PDB file of C-alpha atoms in Angstrom:
ATOM      1  CA  UNK Y   1      68.153 -79.429  52.142  1.00  0.00           C
ATOM      2  CA  UNK Y   2      70.343 -81.083  54.309  1.00  0.00           C
ATOM      3  CA  UNK Y   3      69.943 -84.056  56.198  1.00  0.00           C
ATOM      4  CA  UNK Y   4      70.315 -83.450  60.189  1.00  0.00           C
ATOM      5  CA  UNK Y   5      72.715 -85.482  61.671  1.00  0.00           C
ATOM      6  CA  UNK Y   6      73.630 -85.157  65.876  1.00  0.00           C
ATOM      7  CA  UNK Y   7      76.958 -84.568  66.893  1.00  0.00           C
ATOM      8  CA  UNK Y   8      76.543 -87.760  68.961  1.00  0.00           C
ATOM      9  CA  UNK Y   9      76.105 -89.844  65.675  1.00  0.00           C
ATOM     10  CA  UNK Y  10      78.881 -87.850  63.578  1.00  0.00           C
ATOM     11  CA  UNK Y  11      81.114 -88.645  66.933  1.00  0.00           C
ATOM     12  CA  UNK Y  12      80.153 -92.286  67.089  1.00  0.00           C
ATOM     13  CA  UNK Y  13      80.778 -92.786  63.163  1.00  0.00           C
ATOM     14  CA  UNK Y  14      84.307 -90.901  63.149  1.00  0.00           C
ATOM     15  CA  UNK Y  15      84.865 -93.136  66.408  1.00  0.00           C
ATOM     16  CA  UNK Y  16      84.034 -96.250  64.912  1.00  0.00           C
ATOM     17  CA  UNK Y  17      86.110 -95.588  61.752  1.00  0.00           C
ATOM     18  CA  UNK Y  18      89.260 -94.940  64.006  1.00  0.00           C
ATOM     19  CA  UNK Y  19      88.617 -97.911  66.005  1.00  0.00           C
ATOM     20  CA  UNK Y  20      87.383-100.809  63.874  1.00  0.00           C
ATOM     21  CA  UNK Y  21      88.295-103.579  66.345  1.00  0.00           C
ATOM     22  CA  UNK Y  22      85.132-102.168  68.554  1.00  0.00           C
ATOM     23  CA  UNK Y  23      82.935-103.604  65.773  1.00  0.00           C
ATOM     24  CA  UNK Y  24      83.597-107.139  67.239  1.00  0.00           C
ATOM     25  CA  UNK Y  25      82.683-105.906  70.948  1.00  0.00           C
ATOM     26  CA  UNK Y  26      79.741-104.333  69.753  1.00  0.00           C
ATOM     27  CA  UNK Y  27      78.825-107.664  68.260  1.00  0.00           C
ATOM     28  CA  UNK Y  28      79.239-109.231  71.216  1.00  0.00           C
ATOM     29  CA  UNK Y  29      77.459-107.016  73.446  1.00  0.00           C
ATOM     30  CA  UNK Y  30      74.446-107.191  70.893  1.00  0.00           C
ATOM     31  CA  UNK Y  31      74.682-110.780  71.199  1.00  0.00           C
ATOM     32  CA  UNK Y  32      74.568-111.123  74.991  1.00  0.00           C
ATOM     33  CA  UNK Y  33      71.181-108.917  75.431  1.00  0.00           C
ATOM     34  CA  UNK Y  34      69.362-109.163  72.126  1.00  0.00           C
ATOM     35  CA  UNK Y  35      70.248-111.652  69.284  1.00  0.00           C
ATOM     36  CA  UNK Y  36      69.037-114.845  71.139  1.00  0.00           C
ATOM     37  CA  UNK Y  37      67.245-117.601  69.388  1.00  0.00           C
ATOM     38  CA  UNK Y  38      63.317-117.669  69.567  1.00  0.00           C
ATOM     39  CA  UNK Y  39      61.476-120.630  70.557  1.00  0.00           C
ATOM     40  CA  UNK Y  40      58.073-120.703  69.136  1.00  0.00           C
ATOM     41  CA  UNK Y  41      56.598-122.962  71.668  1.00  0.00           C
ATOM     42  CA  UNK Y  42      57.453-120.639  74.507  1.00  0.00           C
ATOM     43  CA  UNK Y  43      56.533-117.636  72.584  1.00  0.00           C
ATOM     44  CA  UNK Y  44      52.691-119.419  71.958  1.00  0.00           C
ATOM     45  CA  UNK Y  45      52.565-120.286  75.435  1.00  0.00           C
ATOM     46  CA  UNK Y  46      53.154-116.798  76.846  1.00  0.00           C
ATOM     47  CA  UNK Y  47      50.533-115.339  74.287  1.00  0.00           C
ATOM     48  CA  UNK Y  48      48.079-117.497  75.500  1.00  0.00           C
ATOM     49  CA  UNK Y  49      48.501-117.261  79.184  1.00  0.00           C
ATOM     50  CA  UNK Y  50      47.957-113.453  79.289  1.00  0.00           C
ATOM     51  CA  UNK Y  51      44.727-112.443  80.591  1.00  0.00           C
ATOM     52  CA  UNK Y  52      42.793-109.890  78.792  1.00  0.00           C
ATOM     53  CA  UNK Y  53      42.760-106.298  80.226  1.00  0.00           C
ATOM     54  CA  UNK Y  54      39.839-104.038  80.843  1.00  0.00           C
ATOM     55  CA  UNK Y  55      39.804-100.854  78.679  1.00  0.00           C
ATOM     56  CA  UNK Y  56      40.419 -98.721  81.766  1.00  0.00           C
ATOM     57  CA  UNK Y  57      41.702-100.884  84.293  1.00  0.00           C
ATOM     58  CA  UNK Y  58      41.734 -98.239  87.330  1.00  0.00           C
ATOM     59  CA  UNK Y  59      37.752 -97.545  86.937  1.00  0.00           C
ATOM     60  CA  UNK Y  60      35.959 -99.099  90.181  1.00  0.00           C
ATOM     61  CA  UNK Y  61      33.050-101.428  89.590  1.00  0.00           C
ATOM     62  CA  UNK Y  62      30.175 -99.788  90.260  1.00  0.00           C
TER      63      UNK Y  62
END
């Protein structure tokens, strides 16, 4: 049984093989939006500041 691979995946794999210089641009873009250092104190403060949600927030108080 063959593993499915989309046309887009095939195109991107072939394009990246033909343009290896784009790997650096890909890394820069990922670093810009995703790979950020995490501060544990900030994460803890955000977790502690959340307000508990009701099970169904749209239900009126009866």
